[in-house]
């Protein structure tokens, strides 16, 4: 499967989920039909079958007709005749729309508008359904979550295709895993398994969190006991002012009792203290797990170029400080060359700044670097013009005048300033 076909497949799946969720809500309201994701599965079978036949050179009418056979059989034996006819017509229309778009160019802005508007459609439809059919709230929520996951993956892959930036193998595996998981959860059997797995993980995390909190409480109990004993001695003569802090004293009492009964356990056993500790421990665990996952992905994603780049960066970080000072002095007293040489030198400054921010990689062409900068950095639209000027200065025999040099200097300074933000 080619790169463009992969992106179109992502688009087809996401668009099918969008239309299926809206259609399920509409039919549930109009026909009092049970809300199931079977219409989405049947639609995907129809679309994949029709596109396969189209690649084999069959006519569009034949492709759509053959692809509708599974849904016709299913609907006739499982639905009322009116609902079956309406569902078949709906799937046929969506298949025809997606089939017609097969030969069109992949357009990121167009896809983005469709999917962003789709969120509005689902939101409005779900509000109406919640008012008249509240029993379907759970399945609607599930559909929205699945749609958002598919939308994010599709938009990221579409942007990469439009800017000619291929995903790594790790990203492809992650995308396929997330899409597979999302599609499996449309079926009740797999959804129930998923819920059980999540609940087991939740209980495991809760157990680990409580265990860590117990350990922390025991550890801090000793210094807290010492602190409380010291404070008791300090405030005993002042009639237990410390106890007011913990809300143990009646505000109307003129003679507050002393602090003798106050212990560290009163603080460590309080619900507020436990809640705060749970939040802190959970955040720490999430940071640790995410850090481990990032390192695994980074290690798996290293190719030869990446490995070489990492070694260079490590050496550069170990350079003594005086070398940086010498380099800066050399830049200040550098003898200026011809406009062509100055354009190339100024572009090298841009590459250096991009490299420090881990945007530039050794395998990138100037055009790829420009595309990455436009994605990751705001207000850098001049990067295309800088790339064109650099290519002209490096590869052409045209005369490069002073205005070229001044333009590149102005644009590069602006781009570097935005990258450093």
Short mmCIF file of C-alpha atoms in Angstrom, two decimals:
data_model
loop_
_atom_site.label_atom_id
_atom_site.label_comp_id
_atom_site.label_asym_id
_atom_site.label_seq_id
_atom_site.Cartn_x
_atom_site.Cartn_y
_atom_site.Cartn_z
CA UNK A 1 0.00 0.00 0.00
CA UNK A 2 1.43 3.37 -1.06
CA UNK A 3 1.81 6.33 1.29
CA UNK A 4 -1.12 8.21 -0.25
CA UNK A 5 -3.34 5.11 0.03
CA UNK A 6 -2.48 4.79 3.73
CA UNK A 7 -3.48 8.43 4.34
CA UNK A 8 -6.71 7.94 2.38
CA UNK A 9 -7.47 4.84 4.44
CA UNK A 10 -7.08 6.88 7.65
CA UNK A 11 -9.40 9.50 6.16
CA UNK A 12 -11.98 6.90 5.08
CA UNK A 13 -12.06 5.31 8.55
CA UNK A 14 -12.41 8.66 10.34
CA UNK A 15 -15.04 10.00 7.93
CA UNK A 16 -16.98 6.74 8.24
CA UNK A 17 -16.92 6.96 12.03
CA UNK A 18 -18.12 10.58 11.91
CA UNK A 19 -21.06 9.84 9.60
CA UNK A 20 -21.89 6.59 11.43
CA UNK A 21 -22.16 8.25 14.85
CA UNK A 22 -24.39 11.02 13.47
CA UNK A 23 -26.49 8.46 11.55
CA UNK A 24 -26.90 6.23 14.63
CA UNK A 25 -28.23 9.20 16.60
CA UNK A 26 -30.60 10.25 13.80
CA UNK A 27 -32.06 6.75 13.29
CA UNK A 28 -32.37 6.22 17.06
CA UNK A 29 -34.43 9.41 17.33
CA UNK A 30 -36.58 8.91 14.21
CA UNK A 31 -37.09 5.13 14.12
CA UNK A 32 -36.40 4.29 17.81
CA UNK A 33 -33.68 1.99 16.51
CA UNK A 34 -31.15 0.41 18.88
CA UNK A 35 -27.86 2.26 18.70
CA UNK A 36 -25.08 -0.11 17.57
CA UNK A 37 -21.79 0.30 15.73
CA UNK A 38 -22.74 -2.42 13.23
CA UNK A 39 -23.54 0.28 10.64
CA UNK A 40 -19.93 1.51 10.91
CA UNK A 41 -18.47 -1.98 10.43
CA UNK A 42 -20.74 -2.62 7.43
CA UNK A 43 -19.80 0.75 5.95
CA UNK A 44 -16.09 -0.01 6.28
CA UNK A 45 -16.57 -3.41 4.60
CA UNK A 46 -18.45 -1.70 1.78
CA UNK A 47 -15.83 1.04 1.29
CA UNK A 48 -12.84 -1.32 1.38
CA UNK A 49 -14.52 -3.74 -1.03
CA UNK A 50 -15.48 -0.99 -3.50
CA UNK A 51 -11.99 0.55 -3.46
CA UNK A 52 -10.37 -2.85 -3.96
CA UNK A 53 -12.57 -3.51 -7.00
CA UNK A 54 -11.84 -0.01 -8.33
CA UNK A 55 -8.09 -0.69 -8.17
CA UNK A 56 -8.75 -3.85 -10.17
CA UNK A 57 -10.22 -1.71 -12.94
CA UNK A 58 -13.93 -2.37 -12.38
CA UNK A 59 -16.57 0.28 -13.11
CA UNK A 60 -17.78 2.49 -10.26
CA UNK A 61 -21.36 1.16 -10.51
CA UNK A 62 -20.16 -2.44 -10.24
CA UNK A 63 -17.87 -1.56 -7.32
CA UNK A 64 -20.70 0.01 -5.32
CA UNK A 65 -23.21 -2.72 -6.24
CA UNK A 66 -20.94 -5.59 -5.17
CA UNK A 67 -19.81 -3.79 -2.01
CA UNK A 68 -23.43 -3.43 -0.84
CA UNK A 69 -24.11 -7.19 -0.81
CA UNK A 70 -22.95 -7.73 2.83
CA UNK A 71 -25.06 -4.88 4.22
CA UNK A 72 -28.11 -5.92 2.17
CA UNK A 73 -27.94 -9.46 3.58
CA UNK A 74 -27.39 -8.21 7.15
CA UNK A 75 -30.07 -5.52 7.10
CA UNK A 76 -32.79 -7.70 5.54
CA UNK A 77 -32.42 -10.39 8.21
CA UNK A 78 -31.90 -8.09 11.22
CA UNK A 79 -33.94 -4.92 10.65
CA UNK A 80 -37.39 -3.84 9.62
CA UNK A 81 -37.72 -3.32 5.88
CA UNK A 82 -37.99 0.50 6.08
CA UNK A 83 -34.95 0.84 8.35
CA UNK A 84 -33.02 -1.65 6.19
CA UNK A 85 -33.70 0.34 3.00
CA UNK A 86 -32.72 3.63 4.65
CA UNK A 87 -29.46 2.14 6.02
CA UNK A 88 -28.55 0.64 2.63
CA UNK A 89 -29.15 3.95 0.85
CA UNK A 90 -27.05 5.77 3.46
CA UNK A 91 -24.09 3.37 3.13
CA UNK A 92 -24.34 3.53 -0.69
CA UNK A 93 -24.17 7.35 -0.61
CA UNK A 94 -21.16 7.44 1.73
CA UNK A 95 -19.37 4.79 -0.36
CA UNK A 96 -20.04 6.80 -3.53
CA UNK A 97 -18.71 10.00 -1.92
CA UNK A 98 -15.49 8.35 -0.72
CA UNK A 99 -15.07 6.51 -4.02
CA UNK A 100 -15.37 9.78 -5.92
CA UNK A 101 -12.64 11.33 -3.74
CA UNK A 102 -10.18 8.53 -4.50
CA UNK A 103 -8.56 10.40 -7.40
CA UNK A 104 -8.60 13.82 -5.73
CA UNK A 105 -5.48 15.32 -4.17
CA UNK A 106 -5.02 14.91 -0.43
CA UNK A 107 -5.83 18.31 1.07
CA UNK A 108 -4.97 18.91 4.72
CA UNK A 109 -7.03 22.10 5.09
CA UNK A 110 -10.10 20.49 3.55
CA UNK A 111 -9.86 17.41 5.77
CA UNK A 112 -9.34 19.63 8.81
CA UNK A 113 -12.49 21.66 8.06
CA UNK A 114 -14.55 18.48 7.58
CA UNK A 115 -13.42 16.91 10.85
CA UNK A 116 -13.64 20.11 12.94
CA UNK A 117 -17.16 20.71 11.63
CA UNK A 118 -17.86 17.04 12.38
CA UNK A 119 -17.23 17.69 16.08
CA UNK A 120 -19.97 20.34 15.99
CA UNK A 121 -22.39 17.96 14.24
CA UNK A 122 -21.78 15.17 16.76
CA UNK A 123 -22.03 17.57 19.69
CA UNK A 124 -25.39 18.99 18.55
CA UNK A 125 -26.77 15.53 17.71
CA UNK A 126 -25.62 14.09 21.05
CA UNK A 127 -27.29 16.91 23.02
CA UNK A 128 -30.59 16.30 21.21
CA UNK A 129 -30.27 12.55 21.75
CA UNK A 130 -29.45 12.99 25.44
CA UNK A 131 -32.70 14.90 25.91
CA UNK A 132 -34.91 12.30 24.18
CA UNK A 133 -32.86 9.06 24.53
CA UNK A 134 -30.63 9.40 27.63
CA UNK A 135 -30.06 5.62 27.73
CA UNK A 136 -27.69 5.99 24.76
CA UNK A 137 -25.38 8.50 26.48
CA UNK A 138 -22.66 5.89 27.13
CA UNK A 139 -22.47 4.62 23.54
CA UNK A 140 -22.50 8.19 22.17
CA UNK A 141 -19.63 9.12 24.48
CA UNK A 142 -17.71 6.05 23.31
CA UNK A 143 -18.30 7.04 19.68
CA UNK A 144 -17.07 10.59 20.31
CA UNK A 145 -13.87 9.37 22.00
CA UNK A 146 -13.15 6.92 19.16
CA UNK A 147 -13.80 9.65 16.58
CA UNK A 148 -11.44 12.10 18.31
CA UNK A 149 -8.66 9.47 18.43
CA UNK A 150 -9.11 8.70 14.73
CA UNK A 151 -9.27 12.40 13.85
CA UNK A 152 -5.98 13.23 15.61
CA UNK A 153 -4.15 10.34 13.91
CA UNK A 154 -5.61 11.19 10.49
CA UNK A 155 -4.76 14.89 10.71
CA UNK A 156 -1.21 14.18 11.85
CA UNK A 157 -0.62 11.72 9.01
CA UNK A 158 -2.24 14.05 6.47
CA UNK A 159 -0.04 16.94 7.57
CA UNK A 160 3.04 14.72 7.31
CA UNK A 161 2.04 13.67 3.78
CA UNK A 162 1.36 17.26 2.63
CA UNK A 163 4.75 18.42 3.99
CA UNK A 164 6.53 15.27 2.76
CA UNK A 165 7.52 14.13 6.27
CA UNK A 166 7.25 10.38 6.67
CA UNK A 167 6.31 8.82 9.99
CA UNK A 168 8.82 6.55 11.70
CA UNK A 169 8.14 2.84 12.11
CA UNK A 170 7.39 3.37 15.79
CA UNK A 171 4.76 6.02 14.99
CA UNK A 172 3.19 3.71 12.41
CA UNK A 173 2.98 0.89 14.96
CA UNK A 174 1.44 3.27 17.51
CA UNK A 175 -1.10 4.53 14.94
CA UNK A 176 -2.09 1.01 13.89
CA UNK A 177 -2.38 -0.10 17.53
CA UNK A 178 -4.56 2.87 18.51
CA UNK A 179 -6.80 2.51 15.46
CA UNK A 180 -7.16 -1.24 16.00
CA UNK A 181 -8.00 -0.70 19.67
CA UNK A 182 -10.51 2.03 18.80
CA UNK A 183 -12.22 -0.13 16.17
CA UNK A 184 -12.32 -3.18 18.45
CA UNK A 185 -14.02 -1.17 21.20
CA UNK A 186 -16.95 -0.55 18.84
CA UNK A 187 -17.89 -4.18 19.49
CA UNK A 188 -19.46 -4.95 22.87
CA UNK A 189 -17.41 -8.10 23.49
CA UNK A 190 -14.04 -6.36 23.08
CA UNK A 191 -15.32 -3.22 24.80
CA UNK A 192 -16.22 -5.22 27.93
CA UNK A 193 -12.75 -6.81 27.90
CA UNK A 194 -11.19 -3.35 27.52
CA UNK A 195 -13.22 -2.02 30.46
CA UNK A 196 -12.13 -4.97 32.64
CA UNK A 197 -8.46 -4.43 31.73
CA UNK A 198 -8.71 -0.71 32.50
CA UNK A 199 -10.40 -1.41 35.86
CA UNK A 200 -7.65 -3.91 36.76
CA UNK A 201 -4.98 -1.34 35.86
CA UNK A 202 -6.80 1.28 37.90
CA UNK A 203 -6.94 -0.99 40.95
CA UNK A 204 -3.26 -1.80 40.50
CA UNK A 205 -2.31 1.88 40.32
CA UNK A 206 -4.50 2.60 43.35
CA UNK A 207 -2.80 -0.20 45.31
CA UNK A 208 0.68 1.07 44.39
CA UNK A 209 -0.30 4.65 45.26
CA UNK A 210 -1.70 3.67 48.67
CA UNK A 211 1.37 1.53 49.40
CA UNK A 212 3.71 4.42 48.58
CA UNK A 213 1.62 6.80 50.72
CA UNK A 214 1.77 4.37 53.67
CA UNK A 215 5.55 4.21 53.33
CA UNK A 216 5.81 8.01 53.10
CA UNK A 217 3.57 8.46 56.17
CA UNK A 218 5.73 6.06 58.19
CA UNK A 219 8.91 7.80 57.05
CA UNK A 220 7.72 11.34 57.78
CA UNK A 221 6.03 10.22 61.02
CA UNK A 222 9.34 10.29 62.92
CA UNK A 223 10.39 13.87 62.07
CA UNK A 224 6.78 15.03 62.43
CA UNK A 225 6.66 13.56 65.95
CA UNK A 226 9.81 15.46 66.84
CA UNK A 227 8.41 18.70 65.36
CA UNK A 228 5.09 18.31 67.20
CA UNK A 229 6.82 17.59 70.50
CA UNK A 230 8.95 20.69 70.04
CA UNK A 231 5.89 22.78 69.16
CA UNK A 232 3.99 21.37 72.15
CA UNK A 233 6.73 22.53 74.47
CA UNK A 234 6.82 25.90 72.73
CA UNK A 235 3.07 26.57 72.84
CA UNK A 236 2.07 24.82 76.07
CA UNK A 237 2.50 28.00 78.05
CA UNK A 238 0.52 29.93 75.44
CA UNK A 239 -2.53 27.67 75.83
CA UNK A 240 -2.39 25.59 72.67
CA UNK A 241 -2.41 28.15 69.89
CA UNK A 242 -1.27 25.47 67.44
CA UNK A 243 -4.52 23.57 67.83
CA UNK A 244 -6.41 26.49 66.28
CA UNK A 245 -4.56 25.82 63.01
CA UNK A 246 -6.10 22.34 62.75
CA UNK A 247 -9.61 23.47 63.61
CA UNK A 248 -9.80 21.50 66.85
CA UNK A 249 -10.89 24.38 69.04
CA UNK A 250 -14.35 25.82 69.35
CA UNK A 251 -14.21 29.38 68.07
CA UNK A 252 -16.50 30.49 70.91
CA UNK A 253 -14.33 29.04 73.66
CA UNK A 254 -12.60 31.61 75.81
CA UNK A 255 -10.25 29.09 77.41
CA UNK A 256 -8.95 26.79 74.66
CA UNK A 257 -7.69 23.44 75.89
CA UNK A 258 -4.02 22.75 75.54
CA UNK A 259 -2.43 20.87 72.70
CA UNK A 260 -1.55 17.78 74.65
CA UNK A 261 -3.79 15.41 72.67
CA UNK A 262 -2.62 16.59 69.24
CA UNK A 263 -0.44 14.00 67.45
CA UNK A 264 1.13 13.63 63.97
CA UNK A 265 -1.46 10.94 63.19
CA UNK A 266 -4.18 13.62 63.28
CA UNK A 267 -2.52 15.23 60.26
CA UNK A 268 -1.35 12.15 58.31
CA UNK A 269 -4.72 10.40 58.74
CA UNK A 270 -6.79 13.38 57.61
CA UNK A 271 -8.63 13.01 54.25
CA UNK A 272 -7.09 16.25 52.95
CA UNK A 273 -3.56 15.03 53.60
CA UNK A 274 -4.27 11.64 51.99
CA UNK A 275 -5.84 13.31 48.93
CA UNK A 276 -2.88 15.67 48.44
CA UNK A 277 -0.41 12.80 48.77
CA UNK A 278 -2.38 10.70 46.26
CA UNK A 279 -2.31 13.52 43.73
CA UNK A 280 1.44 14.05 44.18
CA UNK A 281 2.28 10.33 43.96
CA UNK A 282 0.03 9.85 40.91
CA UNK A 283 1.69 12.77 39.09
CA UNK A 284 5.14 11.36 39.90
CA UNK A 285 4.14 7.90 38.63
CA UNK A 286 2.74 9.37 35.40
CA UNK A 287 5.95 11.36 34.83
CA UNK A 288 8.10 8.27 35.44
CA UNK A 289 6.04 6.06 33.10
CA UNK A 290 5.91 8.72 30.35
CA UNK A 291 9.68 9.24 30.66
CA UNK A 292 10.30 5.50 30.29
CA UNK A 293 7.97 5.30 27.26
CA UNK A 294 9.72 8.28 25.60
CA UNK A 295 13.12 6.67 26.10
CA UNK A 296 11.90 3.35 24.68
CA UNK A 297 10.42 5.09 21.62
CA UNK A 298 13.54 7.20 21.14
CA UNK A 299 15.80 4.15 21.43
CA UNK A 300 13.67 2.12 19.01
CA UNK A 301 13.47 5.00 16.56
CA UNK A 302 17.23 5.53 16.24
CA UNK A 303 18.68 4.84 12.80
CA UNK A 304 22.30 5.32 11.80
CA UNK A 305 21.90 9.00 11.08
CA UNK A 306 20.11 9.62 14.36
CA UNK A 307 22.74 7.70 16.31
CA UNK A 308 25.51 9.70 14.67
CA UNK A 309 23.70 12.94 15.44
CA UNK A 310 23.32 12.01 19.11
CA UNK A 311 27.07 11.27 19.39
CA UNK A 312 27.93 14.65 17.87
CA UNK A 313 25.57 16.43 20.27
CA UNK A 314 27.15 14.66 23.23
CA UNK A 315 30.65 15.75 22.15
CA UNK A 316 29.47 19.32 21.62
CA UNK A 317 27.99 19.44 25.12
CA UNK A 318 31.31 18.29 26.59
CA UNK A 319 33.30 21.02 24.80
CA UNK A 320 35.02 23.38 27.28
CA UNK A 321 33.48 26.81 27.78
CA UNK A 322 36.46 28.70 26.32
CA UNK A 323 35.77 27.13 22.90
CA UNK A 324 32.39 28.86 22.74
CA UNK A 325 34.06 32.16 23.62
CA UNK A 326 36.64 31.64 20.86
CA UNK A 327 33.88 30.82 18.35
CA UNK A 328 32.00 34.01 19.26
CA UNK A 329 35.18 36.09 18.88
CA UNK A 330 35.81 34.50 15.47
CA UNK A 331 32.28 35.41 14.39
CA UNK A 332 32.75 39.03 15.46
CA UNK A 333 36.03 39.45 13.57
CA UNK A 334 35.06 37.26 10.62
CA UNK A 335 35.96 38.72 7.26
CA UNK A 336 32.85 39.15 5.11
CA UNK A 337 32.78 37.49 1.72
CA UNK A 338 30.77 37.94 -1.45
CA UNK A 339 26.96 38.20 -1.27
CA UNK A 340 26.75 34.54 -2.33
CA UNK A 341 29.07 33.46 0.48
CA UNK A 342 27.17 35.62 2.98
CA UNK A 343 23.85 34.03 1.99
CA UNK A 344 25.33 30.55 2.56
CA UNK A 345 26.88 31.65 5.87
CA UNK A 346 23.64 33.18 7.11
CA UNK A 347 21.74 30.02 6.21
CA UNK A 348 24.28 27.99 8.22
CA UNK A 349 23.36 30.13 11.26
CA UNK A 350 19.73 29.16 10.73
CA UNK A 351 20.69 25.46 10.57
CA UNK A 352 22.80 25.84 13.72
CA UNK A 353 19.90 27.35 15.70
CA UNK A 354 17.50 24.68 14.40
CA UNK A 355 20.01 21.99 15.41
CA UNK A 356 20.27 23.35 18.96
CA UNK A 357 16.47 23.17 19.28
CA UNK A 358 16.56 19.57 17.95
CA UNK A 359 14.57 20.54 14.84
CA UNK A 360 17.32 19.85 12.30
CA UNK A 361 18.46 16.30 11.52
CA UNK A 362 21.43 15.35 9.36
CA UNK A 363 19.30 13.56 6.76
CA UNK A 364 17.11 16.61 6.05
CA UNK A 365 17.19 18.56 2.81
CA UNK A 366 16.72 22.36 3.02
CA UNK A 367 13.11 21.94 1.87
CA UNK A 368 12.37 19.32 4.54
CA UNK A 369 13.95 21.52 7.22
CA UNK A 370 11.78 24.43 6.10
CA UNK A 371 8.62 22.30 6.27
CA UNK A 372 9.48 21.07 9.78
CA UNK A 373 10.15 24.64 10.97
CA UNK A 374 6.76 25.79 9.61
CA UNK A 375 5.04 23.01 11.55
CA UNK A 376 6.90 23.44 14.85
CA UNK A 377 7.48 27.21 14.97
CA UNK A 378 4.95 30.03 14.62
CA UNK A 379 5.43 33.08 12.37
CA UNK A 380 8.10 31.51 10.15
CA UNK A 381 6.49 31.79 6.74
CA UNK A 382 9.65 33.46 5.30
CA UNK A 383 11.42 30.12 5.57
CA UNK A 384 10.29 29.11 2.05
CA UNK A 385 11.83 32.24 0.57
CA UNK A 386 15.03 31.70 2.56
CA UNK A 387 15.21 28.11 1.27
CA UNK A 388 14.75 29.26 -2.34
CA UNK A 389 17.45 31.93 -1.96
CA UNK A 390 19.83 29.43 -0.36
CA UNK A 391 19.30 26.90 -3.16
CA UNK A 392 19.85 29.61 -5.76
CA UNK A 393 23.03 30.82 -4.07
CA UNK A 394 24.41 27.30 -3.67
CA UNK A 395 23.42 25.59 -6.91
CA UNK A 396 22.87 28.27 -9.56
CA UNK A 397 25.29 30.46 -11.51
CA UNK A 398 23.03 33.51 -11.23
CA UNK A 399 24.47 36.75 -9.91
CA UNK A 400 23.67 37.13 -6.20
CA UNK A 401 23.52 40.82 -5.35
CA UNK A 402 23.56 42.72 -2.07
CA UNK A 403 19.74 42.87 -1.83
CA UNK A 404 19.66 39.04 -1.71
CA UNK A 405 22.12 39.07 1.15
CA UNK A 406 20.15 41.71 3.08
CA UNK A 407 16.87 39.86 2.56
CA UNK A 408 18.29 36.55 3.78
CA UNK A 409 19.91 38.24 6.78
CA UNK A 410 16.62 39.90 7.75
CA UNK A 411 14.53 36.74 7.29
CA UNK A 412 17.01 34.43 9.06
CA UNK A 413 17.29 36.78 12.06
CA UNK A 414 13.49 36.82 12.36
CA UNK A 415 13.22 33.01 12.00
CA UNK A 416 16.00 32.37 14.53
CA UNK A 417 14.32 34.74 17.01
CA UNK A 418 11.05 32.80 16.72
CA UNK A 419 12.82 29.42 17.04
CA UNK A 420 14.58 30.52 20.23
CA UNK A 421 11.31 31.59 21.94
#
